Amino acid sequence: MPKRGENIHKRKDGRWEARYIHHCENGKAKYRFIYGHSYSEAKTKMLSELSSIRSVVPSLCKNATLSEIADKWLSEIKNTVKESTFARYHRAVKKYIVPDLGQKKVCKLDKNAVTAFAMSLTEHGGKDGRPLSCKTVSDIMSIFRHIWEFGRKNGYPCSDIGEITIAGGRKRKIKTLPESAVKIIEKEMQNHGSCIAMCVVLTLFTGLRIGELCGLRWEDIDFGSGILHVRRTIERIADLSSVTKRKTKIVVSAPKTETSVRDIPLPKFLLDYLSMFKCGGDCYLLTGSKSFIEPNRCYKRYKRFLAEKGLGDYTFHALRHTFATRCVESGFDTKSLSELLGHSNVRTTLSFYVHPTMEMKRRQMMLLAPVFTFNSSQNCSQAVVTNGLTSAFAAVSQ
């Protein structure tokens, strides 16, 4: 099975084609093509050819800078990833990686230099020299790793730098809405409320991302089967076209990842509530028309809604975190919750989207109550283990 970035694909004639950089000429990469009857055959041939030419890398490749390799990597992946993903990669390369490491020759870069780069991002890589969050630094270093491995696979003298540990950093804490705020939002269901109130309620009970919410049409909700289909997202990305002066543009595309394309069953009370707002199938939920609203405007309306209801200051993503936390509190199994959120694995769900409250922790601790009983007849000095357990804790010395 081919992987993105390998430059191996199946041709229309049934053969598999592998492309690799054979040499550099006038600073430009020159490619060669290898063919096979299967993916594995094409890959094996390509790896064999690469191993034979790496020992005689031309001087231009030996003196290549990280910026040159980064540009080649961006050019290589441009048509293999979503437009929004490419815009994010391009921004990370041009804003963070190239300004710091771009002009350095890759043959001179080692683990110490790369580690120092990661630390500089952690300490003062943000706007006005502020620290970047751990997540942002991790994403940038992941992109750096892709560039570095691309260079190694294509014959550039990129040494093995091993794992780069990102120490410290500012871990952004996402707040979840308190129960008092949730009750006020739920009350809006009884008052019917505005369109933005409806969308806040929907997100609170489904965990949708704001881009997914903006992309929802009424035809995506099957009232007969009670299923909400997440099929698209709307986002504003950098406009990298050379024929326009715009810096950004709106794109409507498939959701964030393959697992983000999902079906969410809706409870009857939520379906009944949504039916009061229902209109034409090709109309968007947030506008009630065939025109959509972009996430930034939706976010501003959400903030106004919070202010009007006196609910405090919370990001829109806090609704998603609140949904996940409430699901865990209600006893959802982790796998089901992970799929409802559109995550590729349960680790992401537990690490980033579950925030146990003190009350939840207290209830968990109370589960120990049936296991242990306290024997007051021994001057409160010994805890006796019941429910089939035969050992006892040593008494605390008086």
Short mmCIF file of C-alpha atoms in Angstrom, two decimals:
data_model
loop_
_atom_site.label_atom_id
_atom_site.label_comp_id
_atom_site.label_asym_id
_atom_site.label_seq_id
_atom_site.Cartn_x
_atom_site.Cartn_y
_atom_site.Cartn_z
CA MET A 1 0.00 0.00 0.00
CA PRO A 2 1.65 3.28 -1.05
CA LYS A 3 2.19 6.06 1.46
CA ARG A 4 1.94 9.79 0.83
CA GLY A 5 5.27 11.34 -0.04
CA GLU A 6 6.80 8.11 -1.41
CA ASN A 7 6.38 9.18 -5.07
CA ILE A 8 5.01 5.76 -5.98
CA HIS A 9 1.67 5.46 -7.75
CA LYS A 10 -0.26 3.11 -9.99
CA ARG A 11 -0.46 4.08 -13.66
CA LYS A 12 -3.51 3.75 -15.86
CA ASP A 13 -1.81 0.89 -17.74
CA GLY A 14 -1.68 -1.14 -14.51
CA ARG A 15 2.03 -0.73 -13.83
CA TRP A 16 3.46 0.96 -10.73
CA GLU A 17 5.72 3.98 -11.23
CA ALA A 18 8.33 5.19 -8.72
CA ARG A 19 10.04 8.57 -9.09
CA TYR A 20 13.28 9.60 -7.37
CA ILE A 21 15.89 12.35 -7.58
CA HIS A 22 18.85 11.01 -9.55
CA HIS A 23 21.07 14.08 -9.43
CA CYS A 24 21.09 17.87 -9.17
CA GLU A 25 21.87 20.10 -12.13
CA ASN A 26 22.20 23.90 -11.80
CA GLY A 27 20.61 23.61 -8.39
CA LYS A 28 17.56 21.76 -9.76
CA ALA A 29 16.62 18.17 -9.05
CA LYS A 30 16.61 15.76 -12.00
CA TYR A 31 14.24 12.83 -11.66
CA ARG A 32 14.27 9.27 -12.94
CA PHE A 33 11.42 6.80 -13.15
CA ILE A 34 11.27 3.12 -12.34
CA TYR A 35 8.43 0.73 -13.16
CA GLY A 36 7.19 -2.52 -11.65
CA HIS A 37 4.27 -4.92 -11.86
CA SER A 38 3.46 -4.27 -8.19
CA TYR A 39 3.93 -1.55 -5.58
CA SER A 40 6.54 -3.58 -3.69
CA GLU A 41 8.51 -4.31 -6.85
CA ALA A 42 8.65 -0.63 -7.84
CA LYS A 43 9.66 0.38 -4.31
CA THR A 44 12.39 -2.27 -4.09
CA LYS A 45 13.87 -1.15 -7.41
CA MET A 46 13.78 2.51 -6.33
CA LEU A 47 15.49 1.81 -2.99
CA SER A 48 18.15 -0.22 -4.79
CA GLU A 49 18.85 2.66 -7.18
CA LEU A 50 18.95 5.20 -4.33
CA SER A 51 21.45 3.15 -2.33
CA SER A 52 23.75 2.94 -5.35
CA ILE A 53 23.80 6.71 -6.02
CA ARG A 54 24.04 7.99 -2.43
CA SER A 55 27.76 7.26 -2.33
CA VAL A 56 28.35 9.59 -5.29
CA VAL A 57 26.13 12.55 -4.50
CA PRO A 58 27.04 15.52 -6.72
CA SER A 59 28.63 18.50 -5.03
CA LEU A 60 25.55 20.65 -5.61
CA CYS A 61 23.50 18.20 -3.54
CA LYS A 62 26.23 18.04 -0.90
CA ASN A 63 26.07 21.81 -0.55
CA ALA A 64 22.28 21.96 -0.59
CA THR A 65 20.62 24.11 2.04
CA LEU A 66 17.59 23.11 4.05
CA SER A 67 15.58 25.79 2.24
CA GLU A 68 16.24 24.10 -1.13
CA ILE A 69 15.14 20.71 0.16
CA ALA A 70 12.08 22.22 1.87
CA ASP A 71 10.99 23.83 -1.42
CA LYS A 72 11.39 20.51 -3.25
CA TRP A 73 9.41 18.73 -0.55
CA LEU A 74 6.58 21.27 -0.75
CA SER A 75 6.52 20.91 -4.52
CA GLU A 76 6.41 17.13 -4.15
CA ILE A 77 3.46 16.96 -1.74
CA LYS A 78 1.41 19.81 -3.20
CA ASN A 79 -0.91 17.53 -5.14
CA THR A 80 -1.02 14.70 -2.61
CA VAL A 81 -2.58 16.50 0.39
CA LYS A 82 -5.62 18.69 0.98
CA GLU A 83 -5.25 22.33 -0.03
CA SER A 84 -5.76 23.43 3.58
CA THR A 85 -3.12 20.95 4.77
CA PHE A 86 -0.64 22.20 2.19
CA ALA A 87 -1.30 25.81 3.23
CA ARG A 88 -0.58 24.85 6.84
CA TYR A 89 2.66 23.08 5.85
CA HIS A 90 3.71 26.02 3.67
CA ARG A 91 3.12 28.47 6.51
CA ALA A 92 5.18 26.41 8.96
CA VAL A 93 8.06 26.12 6.50
CA LYS A 94 8.15 29.79 5.49
CA LYS A 95 7.36 31.31 8.89
CA TYR A 96 9.38 29.12 11.24
CA ILE A 97 11.75 26.63 9.59
CA VAL A 98 13.29 28.63 6.73
CA PRO A 99 13.97 31.87 8.68
CA ASP A 100 16.00 29.97 11.29
CA LEU A 101 17.53 26.99 9.46
CA GLY A 102 16.86 27.66 5.78
CA GLN A 103 20.29 28.95 4.76
CA LYS A 104 22.22 26.27 6.65
CA LYS A 105 23.76 23.44 4.64
CA VAL A 106 22.13 20.16 5.54
CA CYS A 107 25.54 18.48 5.80
CA LYS A 108 26.30 20.83 8.70
CA LEU A 109 23.04 20.31 10.55
CA ASP A 110 23.15 17.81 13.40
CA LYS A 111 20.99 16.81 16.34
CA ASN A 112 22.34 19.61 18.55
CA ALA A 113 21.42 22.28 15.99
CA VAL A 114 17.94 20.87 15.47
CA THR A 115 17.36 20.56 19.21
CA ALA A 116 18.44 24.17 19.68
CA PHE A 117 15.94 25.19 16.98
CA ALA A 118 13.13 23.36 18.77
CA MET A 119 14.06 25.03 22.05
CA SER A 120 14.09 28.49 20.45
CA LEU A 121 10.54 27.88 19.18
CA THR A 122 9.47 26.77 22.64
CA GLU A 123 10.98 29.77 24.39
CA HIS A 124 10.39 32.69 22.01
CA GLY A 125 9.12 31.44 18.66
CA GLY A 126 5.75 33.16 18.79
CA LYS A 127 4.56 36.68 18.08
CA ASP A 128 6.62 39.38 19.81
CA GLY A 129 8.99 36.73 21.11
CA ARG A 130 6.37 34.89 23.12
CA PRO A 131 6.61 31.13 23.72
CA LEU A 132 4.81 28.82 21.32
CA SER A 133 2.51 26.14 22.68
CA CYS A 134 3.76 22.56 22.92
CA LYS A 135 1.27 21.51 20.24
CA THR A 136 2.48 24.15 17.77
CA VAL A 137 6.14 23.30 18.31
CA SER A 138 5.36 19.60 17.95
CA ASP A 139 3.56 20.25 14.64
CA ILE A 140 6.46 22.32 13.29
CA MET A 141 8.99 19.68 14.26
CA SER A 142 6.85 17.00 12.64
CA ILE A 143 6.97 18.96 9.37
CA PHE A 144 10.73 19.41 9.77
CA ARG A 145 11.02 15.64 10.17
CA HIS A 146 9.12 15.08 6.90
CA ILE A 147 11.48 17.45 5.08
CA TRP A 148 14.53 15.80 6.61
CA GLU A 149 13.40 12.29 5.69
CA PHE A 150 12.58 13.47 2.17
CA GLY A 151 16.16 14.72 1.87
CA ARG A 152 17.59 11.44 3.13
CA LYS A 153 15.49 9.36 0.74
CA ASN A 154 16.58 11.49 -2.21
CA GLY A 155 20.32 11.32 -1.67
CA TYR A 156 21.00 14.51 0.29
CA PRO A 157 23.58 14.29 3.12
CA CYS A 158 21.03 14.45 5.94
CA SER A 159 22.46 12.67 8.94
CA ASP A 160 20.41 10.55 11.33
CA ILE A 161 19.34 13.04 14.00
CA GLY A 162 17.25 10.57 15.98
CA GLU A 163 14.39 11.68 18.18
CA ILE A 164 14.17 15.34 19.18
CA THR A 165 12.83 15.88 22.69
CA ILE A 166 10.80 19.05 23.16
CA ALA A 167 11.22 20.12 26.76
CA GLY A 168 9.08 22.64 28.61
CA GLY A 169 6.85 24.81 26.49
CA ARG A 170 3.50 26.42 27.13
CA LYS A 171 0.72 23.88 27.22
CA ARG A 172 -2.51 25.67 26.51
CA LYS A 173 -5.27 24.69 28.87
CA ILE A 174 -8.70 24.48 27.29
CA LYS A 175 -11.51 25.34 29.71
CA THR A 176 -14.74 23.39 29.68
CA LEU A 177 -18.07 25.05 30.37
CA PRO A 178 -19.29 24.68 33.96
CA GLU A 179 -22.57 22.91 34.65
CA SER A 180 -24.29 26.26 35.37
CA ALA A 181 -23.46 27.53 31.86
CA VAL A 182 -24.57 24.24 30.30
CA LYS A 183 -27.96 24.50 32.02
CA ILE A 184 -28.47 28.03 30.66
CA ILE A 185 -27.66 26.82 27.14
CA GLU A 186 -30.00 23.85 27.53
CA LYS A 187 -32.74 26.24 28.64
CA GLU A 188 -32.44 27.91 25.23
CA MET A 189 -33.89 24.70 23.79
CA GLN A 190 -37.13 25.41 25.68
CA ASN A 191 -37.18 29.02 24.48
CA HIS A 192 -36.45 27.95 20.89
CA GLY A 193 -33.79 30.68 20.75
CA SER A 194 -31.85 32.10 17.82
CA CYS A 195 -30.02 30.28 15.05
CA ILE A 196 -26.66 30.71 16.79
CA ALA A 197 -28.20 29.36 20.01
CA MET A 198 -29.37 26.30 18.06
CA CYS A 199 -25.86 25.74 16.73
CA VAL A 200 -24.32 26.12 20.20
CA VAL A 201 -26.78 23.53 21.53
CA LEU A 202 -26.02 21.19 18.60
CA THR A 203 -22.26 21.45 19.17
CA LEU A 204 -22.67 20.91 22.91
CA PHE A 205 -24.42 17.59 22.17
CA THR A 206 -22.27 16.40 19.24
CA GLY A 207 -18.77 17.86 19.68
CA LEU A 208 -18.61 19.22 16.12
CA ARG A 209 -15.67 21.39 15.10
CA ILE A 210 -16.59 24.94 14.11
CA GLY A 211 -15.66 24.37 10.46
CA GLU A 212 -17.80 21.23 10.35
CA LEU A 213 -20.69 23.13 11.89
CA CYS A 214 -20.41 25.92 9.30
CA GLY A 215 -20.45 23.29 6.54
CA LEU A 216 -23.61 21.52 7.73
CA ARG A 217 -26.64 21.56 5.45
CA TRP A 218 -30.09 20.39 6.43
CA GLU A 219 -29.76 17.50 4.00
CA ASP A 220 -26.93 16.22 6.21
CA ILE A 221 -29.43 15.45 8.97
CA ASP A 222 -31.58 12.38 8.31
CA PHE A 223 -34.57 12.92 10.58
CA GLY A 224 -35.96 9.49 9.65
CA SER A 225 -32.96 7.50 10.91
CA GLY A 226 -31.83 10.15 13.38
CA ILE A 227 -28.33 10.39 11.88
CA LEU A 228 -26.18 13.50 11.36
CA HIS A 229 -23.70 13.05 8.50
CA VAL A 230 -20.44 15.02 8.74
CA ARG A 231 -19.24 15.34 5.15
CA ARG A 232 -17.61 18.76 4.73
CA THR A 233 -15.83 21.57 6.52
CA ILE A 234 -15.35 25.27 5.80
CA GLU A 235 -12.14 27.08 6.63
CA ARG A 236 -10.15 30.15 5.70
CA ILE A 237 -6.64 29.38 4.50
CA ALA A 238 -3.70 31.26 3.02
CA ASP A 239 -4.12 32.01 -0.70
CA LEU A 240 -0.84 30.85 -2.26
CA SER A 241 -1.88 31.61 -5.83
CA SER A 242 0.48 33.89 -7.74
CA VAL A 243 -2.33 35.43 -9.80
CA THR A 244 -4.24 37.02 -6.95
CA LYS A 245 -3.47 39.71 -4.41
CA ARG A 246 -5.67 38.15 -1.75
CA LYS A 247 -3.86 36.84 1.29
CA THR A 248 -6.54 34.34 2.29
CA LYS A 249 -9.54 32.55 0.86
CA ILE A 250 -12.43 30.35 1.96
CA VAL A 251 -12.44 26.68 0.97
CA VAL A 252 -15.20 24.10 1.34
CA SER A 253 -13.66 20.64 1.47
CA ALA A 254 -13.80 17.21 3.07
CA PRO A 255 -13.30 17.21 6.87
CA LYS A 256 -9.92 17.27 8.60
CA THR A 257 -9.09 13.55 8.29
CA GLU A 258 -10.66 10.36 6.92
CA THR A 259 -11.99 9.51 10.37
CA SER A 260 -13.57 12.97 10.59
CA VAL A 261 -16.02 11.88 7.89
CA ARG A 262 -18.49 10.27 10.25
CA ASP A 263 -22.11 9.62 11.18
CA ILE A 264 -23.42 10.81 14.55
CA PRO A 265 -26.68 9.38 15.94
CA LEU A 266 -28.86 12.10 17.45
CA PRO A 267 -31.19 11.57 20.43
CA LYS A 268 -34.91 12.22 19.89
CA PHE A 269 -35.01 15.36 22.04
CA LEU A 270 -32.32 16.94 19.86
CA LEU A 271 -34.06 15.92 16.63
CA ASP A 272 -37.32 17.43 17.88
CA TYR A 273 -35.49 20.66 18.75
CA LEU A 274 -33.71 20.87 15.37
CA SER A 275 -36.95 20.23 13.47
CA MET A 276 -38.21 23.65 14.62
CA PHE A 277 -35.47 25.32 12.54
CA LYS A 278 -35.55 22.98 9.54
CA CYS A 279 -35.71 24.43 6.03
CA GLY A 280 -34.60 23.46 2.49
CA GLY A 281 -32.21 20.51 2.28
CA ASP A 282 -29.48 22.42 0.44
CA CYS A 283 -29.63 25.31 2.94
CA TYR A 284 -26.93 25.72 5.56
CA LEU A 285 -27.93 25.33 9.21
CA LEU A 286 -26.28 28.56 10.33
CA THR A 287 -27.83 30.79 7.68
CA GLY A 288 -31.06 29.07 6.60
CA SER A 289 -30.04 29.82 3.01
CA LYS A 290 -27.81 28.43 0.28
CA SER A 291 -25.03 30.80 1.37
CA PHE A 292 -22.70 29.67 4.13
CA ILE A 293 -21.12 31.67 6.94
CA GLU A 294 -17.38 31.43 7.48
CA PRO A 295 -16.00 30.18 10.84
CA ASN A 296 -14.62 33.57 11.89
CA ARG A 297 -18.04 35.26 11.67
CA CYS A 298 -19.65 32.29 13.40
CA TYR A 299 -17.10 32.60 16.19
CA LYS A 300 -17.94 36.28 16.68
CA ARG A 301 -21.66 35.49 16.90
CA TYR A 302 -20.87 32.77 19.43
CA LYS A 303 -18.91 35.26 21.56
CA ARG A 304 -21.82 37.70 21.47
CA PHE A 305 -24.16 34.90 22.53
CA LEU A 306 -21.97 34.13 25.56
CA ALA A 307 -21.83 37.79 26.50
CA GLU A 308 -25.59 38.25 26.19
CA LYS A 309 -26.25 35.25 28.42
CA GLY A 310 -23.51 36.18 30.90
CA LEU A 311 -21.78 32.83 30.42
CA GLY A 312 -18.16 34.01 30.60
CA ASP A 313 -15.36 33.76 28.06
CA TYR A 314 -14.86 30.37 26.39
CA THR A 315 -13.47 29.36 23.02
CA PHE A 316 -15.81 27.61 20.60
CA HIS A 317 -13.60 24.54 20.88
CA ALA A 318 -14.47 24.48 24.59
CA LEU A 319 -17.91 23.19 23.54
CA ARG A 320 -16.22 20.18 21.94
CA HIS A 321 -14.13 19.57 25.06
CA THR A 322 -17.24 19.94 27.24
CA PHE A 323 -19.09 17.37 25.12
CA ALA A 324 -16.24 14.87 25.46
CA THR A 325 -15.96 15.35 29.21
CA ARG A 326 -19.72 15.01 29.75
CA CYS A 327 -19.71 11.82 27.67
CA VAL A 328 -17.05 10.28 29.91
CA GLU A 329 -18.96 11.37 33.00
CA SER A 330 -22.06 9.68 31.58
CA GLY A 331 -20.23 6.39 31.06
CA PHE A 332 -19.54 6.43 27.29
CA ASP A 333 -17.04 3.80 26.22
CA THR A 334 -13.85 5.42 24.93
CA LYS A 335 -13.93 3.86 21.46
CA SER A 336 -17.44 5.12 20.73
CA LEU A 337 -16.54 8.60 21.98
CA SER A 338 -13.40 8.64 19.84
CA GLU A 339 -15.42 7.83 16.71
CA LEU A 340 -18.10 10.41 17.55
CA LEU A 341 -15.36 13.06 17.78
CA GLY A 342 -13.75 11.88 14.53
CA HIS A 343 -10.42 10.91 16.09
CA SER A 344 -8.12 8.34 14.53
CA ASN A 345 -7.29 6.79 17.91
CA VAL A 346 -8.56 6.82 21.50
CA ARG A 347 -5.28 8.21 22.81
CA THR A 348 -6.04 11.60 21.26
CA THR A 349 -9.48 11.53 22.85
CA LEU A 350 -8.19 10.80 26.33
CA SER A 351 -5.12 13.05 26.15
CA PHE A 352 -6.66 16.22 24.76
CA TYR A 353 -10.45 16.09 25.03
CA VAL A 354 -11.30 14.66 28.42
CA HIS A 355 -11.09 16.99 31.42
CA PRO A 356 -12.33 15.28 34.60
CA THR A 357 -13.97 17.69 37.01
CA MET A 358 -13.33 17.56 40.77
CA GLU A 359 -16.82 16.14 41.24
CA MET A 360 -16.09 13.40 38.71
CA LYS A 361 -12.83 12.56 40.49
CA ARG A 362 -14.69 12.51 43.80
CA ARG A 363 -17.25 10.04 42.42
CA GLN A 364 -14.45 7.82 41.14
CA MET A 365 -12.82 7.80 44.57
CA MET A 366 -16.15 6.93 46.15
CA LEU A 367 -16.15 3.69 44.15
CA LEU A 368 -13.68 2.46 46.75
CA ALA A 369 -16.34 2.75 49.47
CA PRO A 370 -17.85 -0.73 48.97
CA VAL A 371 -14.38 -2.26 49.00
CA PHE A 372 -13.15 -0.90 52.31
CA THR A 373 -14.98 -0.63 55.63
CA PHE A 374 -13.68 0.99 58.75
CA ASN A 375 -13.62 -1.01 62.02
CA SER A 376 -14.13 1.49 64.84
CA SER A 377 -13.94 -1.20 67.56
CA GLN A 378 -10.17 -1.19 67.34
CA ASN A 379 -9.72 2.45 68.36
CA CYS A 380 -9.79 3.61 64.76
CA SER A 381 -6.39 2.08 64.15
CA GLN A 382 -7.03 -0.65 61.58
CA ALA A 383 -8.72 -0.78 58.18
CA VAL A 384 -10.21 -4.16 57.39
CA VAL A 385 -10.50 -5.28 53.80
CA THR A 386 -13.90 -6.79 53.01
CA ASN A 387 -15.65 -8.21 49.93
CA GLY A 388 -13.61 -11.38 49.84
CA LEU A 389 -10.23 -9.75 50.53
CA THR A 390 -8.43 -11.38 53.46
CA SER A 391 -5.45 -9.13 54.08
CA ALA A 392 -5.51 -6.02 56.30
CA PHE A 393 -3.57 -2.76 56.24
CA ALA A 394 -1.16 -2.29 59.10
CA ALA A 395 -2.52 0.08 61.74
CA VAL A 396 -1.01 3.52 61.89
CA SER A 397 1.14 3.74 65.01
CA GLN A 398 -0.28 6.00 67.66
#
